[in-house]
mmCIF file of C-alpha atoms in Angstrom:
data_model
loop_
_atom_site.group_PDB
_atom_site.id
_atom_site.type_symbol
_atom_site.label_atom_id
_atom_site.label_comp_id
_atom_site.label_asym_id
_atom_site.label_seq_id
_atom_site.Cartn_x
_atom_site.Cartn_y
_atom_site.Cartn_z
ATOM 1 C CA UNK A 86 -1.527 3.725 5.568
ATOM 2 C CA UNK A 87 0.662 6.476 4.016
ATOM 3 C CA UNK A 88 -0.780 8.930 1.145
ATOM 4 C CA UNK A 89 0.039 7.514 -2.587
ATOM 5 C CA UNK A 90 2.355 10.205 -4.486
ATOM 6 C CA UNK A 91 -0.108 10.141 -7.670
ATOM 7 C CA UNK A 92 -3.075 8.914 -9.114
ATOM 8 C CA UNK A 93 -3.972 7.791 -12.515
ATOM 9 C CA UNK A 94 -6.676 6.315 -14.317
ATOM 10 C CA UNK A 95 -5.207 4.097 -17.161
ATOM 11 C CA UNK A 96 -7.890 1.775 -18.124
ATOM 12 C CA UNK A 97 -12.390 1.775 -17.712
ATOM 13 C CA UNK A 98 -12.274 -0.813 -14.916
ATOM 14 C CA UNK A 99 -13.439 0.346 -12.084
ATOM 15 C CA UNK A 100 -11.201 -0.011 -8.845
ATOM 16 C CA UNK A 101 -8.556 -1.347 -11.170
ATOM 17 C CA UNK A 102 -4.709 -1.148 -8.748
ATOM 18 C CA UNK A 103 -1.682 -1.107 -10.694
ATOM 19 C CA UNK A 104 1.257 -1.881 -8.557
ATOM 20 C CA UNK A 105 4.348 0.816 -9.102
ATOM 21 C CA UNK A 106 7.646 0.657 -7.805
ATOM 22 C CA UNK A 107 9.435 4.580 -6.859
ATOM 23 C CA UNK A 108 12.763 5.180 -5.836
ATOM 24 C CA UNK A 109 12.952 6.412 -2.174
ATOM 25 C CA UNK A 110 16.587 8.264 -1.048
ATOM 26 C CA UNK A 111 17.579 10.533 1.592
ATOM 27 C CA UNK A 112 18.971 13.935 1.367
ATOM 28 C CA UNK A 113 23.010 14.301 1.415
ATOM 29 C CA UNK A 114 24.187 18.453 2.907
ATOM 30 C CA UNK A 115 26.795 19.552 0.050
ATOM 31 C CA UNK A 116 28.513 20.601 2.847
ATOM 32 C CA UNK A 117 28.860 20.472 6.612
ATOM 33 C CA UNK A 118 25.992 22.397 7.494
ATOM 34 C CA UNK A 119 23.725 19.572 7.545
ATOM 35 C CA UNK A 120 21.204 21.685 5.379
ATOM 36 C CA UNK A 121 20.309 21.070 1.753
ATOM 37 C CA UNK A 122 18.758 23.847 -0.168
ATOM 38 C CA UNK A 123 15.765 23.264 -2.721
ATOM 39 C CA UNK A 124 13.590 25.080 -4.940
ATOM 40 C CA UNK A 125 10.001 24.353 -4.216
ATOM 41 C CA UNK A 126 7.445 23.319 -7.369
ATOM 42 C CA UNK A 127 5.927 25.312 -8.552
ATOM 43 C CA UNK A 128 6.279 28.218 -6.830
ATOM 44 C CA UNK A 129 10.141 28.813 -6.998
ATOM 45 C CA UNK A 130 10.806 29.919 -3.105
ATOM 46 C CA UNK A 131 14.083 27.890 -1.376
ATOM 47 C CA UNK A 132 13.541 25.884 0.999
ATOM 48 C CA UNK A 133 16.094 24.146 3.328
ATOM 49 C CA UNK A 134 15.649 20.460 4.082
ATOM 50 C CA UNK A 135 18.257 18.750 7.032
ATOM 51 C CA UNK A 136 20.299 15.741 6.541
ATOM 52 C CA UNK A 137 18.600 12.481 5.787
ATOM 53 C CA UNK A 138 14.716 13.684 4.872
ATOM 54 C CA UNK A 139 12.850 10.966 3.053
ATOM 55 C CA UNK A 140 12.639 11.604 -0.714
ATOM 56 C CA UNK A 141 10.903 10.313 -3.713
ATOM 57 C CA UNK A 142 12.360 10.743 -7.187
ATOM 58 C CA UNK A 143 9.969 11.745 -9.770
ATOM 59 C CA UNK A 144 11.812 13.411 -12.594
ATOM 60 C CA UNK A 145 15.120 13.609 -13.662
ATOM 61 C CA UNK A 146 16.048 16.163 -16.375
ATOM 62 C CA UNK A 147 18.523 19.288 -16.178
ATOM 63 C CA UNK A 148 17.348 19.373 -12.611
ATOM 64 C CA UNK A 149 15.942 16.073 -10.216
ATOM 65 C CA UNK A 150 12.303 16.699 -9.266
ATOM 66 C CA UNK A 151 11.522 14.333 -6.147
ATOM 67 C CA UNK A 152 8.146 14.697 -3.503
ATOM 68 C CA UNK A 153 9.776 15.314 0.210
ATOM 69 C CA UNK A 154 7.959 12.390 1.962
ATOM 70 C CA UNK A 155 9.231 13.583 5.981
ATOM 71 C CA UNK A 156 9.324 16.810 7.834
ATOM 72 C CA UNK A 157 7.311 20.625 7.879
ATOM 73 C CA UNK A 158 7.495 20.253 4.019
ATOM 74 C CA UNK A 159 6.077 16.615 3.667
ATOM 75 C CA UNK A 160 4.015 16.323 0.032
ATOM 76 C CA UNK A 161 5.803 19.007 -1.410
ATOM 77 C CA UNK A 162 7.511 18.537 -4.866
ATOM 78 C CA UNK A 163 10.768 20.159 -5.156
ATOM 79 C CA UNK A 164 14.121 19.897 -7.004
ATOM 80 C CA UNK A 165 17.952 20.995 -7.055
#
């Protein structure tokens, strides 16, 4: 069973489940590399994810905040 990406409580029921749905993608390099480089929440270091990591979009605003769901960095918010 894989780790949810939040927790909430939204109502006094106890063990109340609210179903949600998240969009899942997979990094694209900008270039031929096959690297993709990313600022990590909150801290602000770069990181450098390969081709075709699992993703999950949180937040889009000037920049898209996603959770990296695969690799060294998995559960780690970051954004470009």
């Amino acid at each position: 069973m894989s780790k949810p990406i939040g927790t909430a409580n939204t109502n006094t029921i106890l063990r109340s489940h609210q179903k949600v749905t998240v969009k899942t993608h997979y990094t694209k390099a900008i270039d031929t590399t096959g690297w993709l480089r990313v600022k990590l929440e909150p801290s602000g270091e770069s990181a450098y994810l390969c081709e075709y990591v699992k993703v999950t979009i949180m937040k889009e605003d000037a920049r898209t905040h996603f959770m990296i769901l695969e690799g060294p960095n998995r559960g780690k918010t970051a954004s470009l």
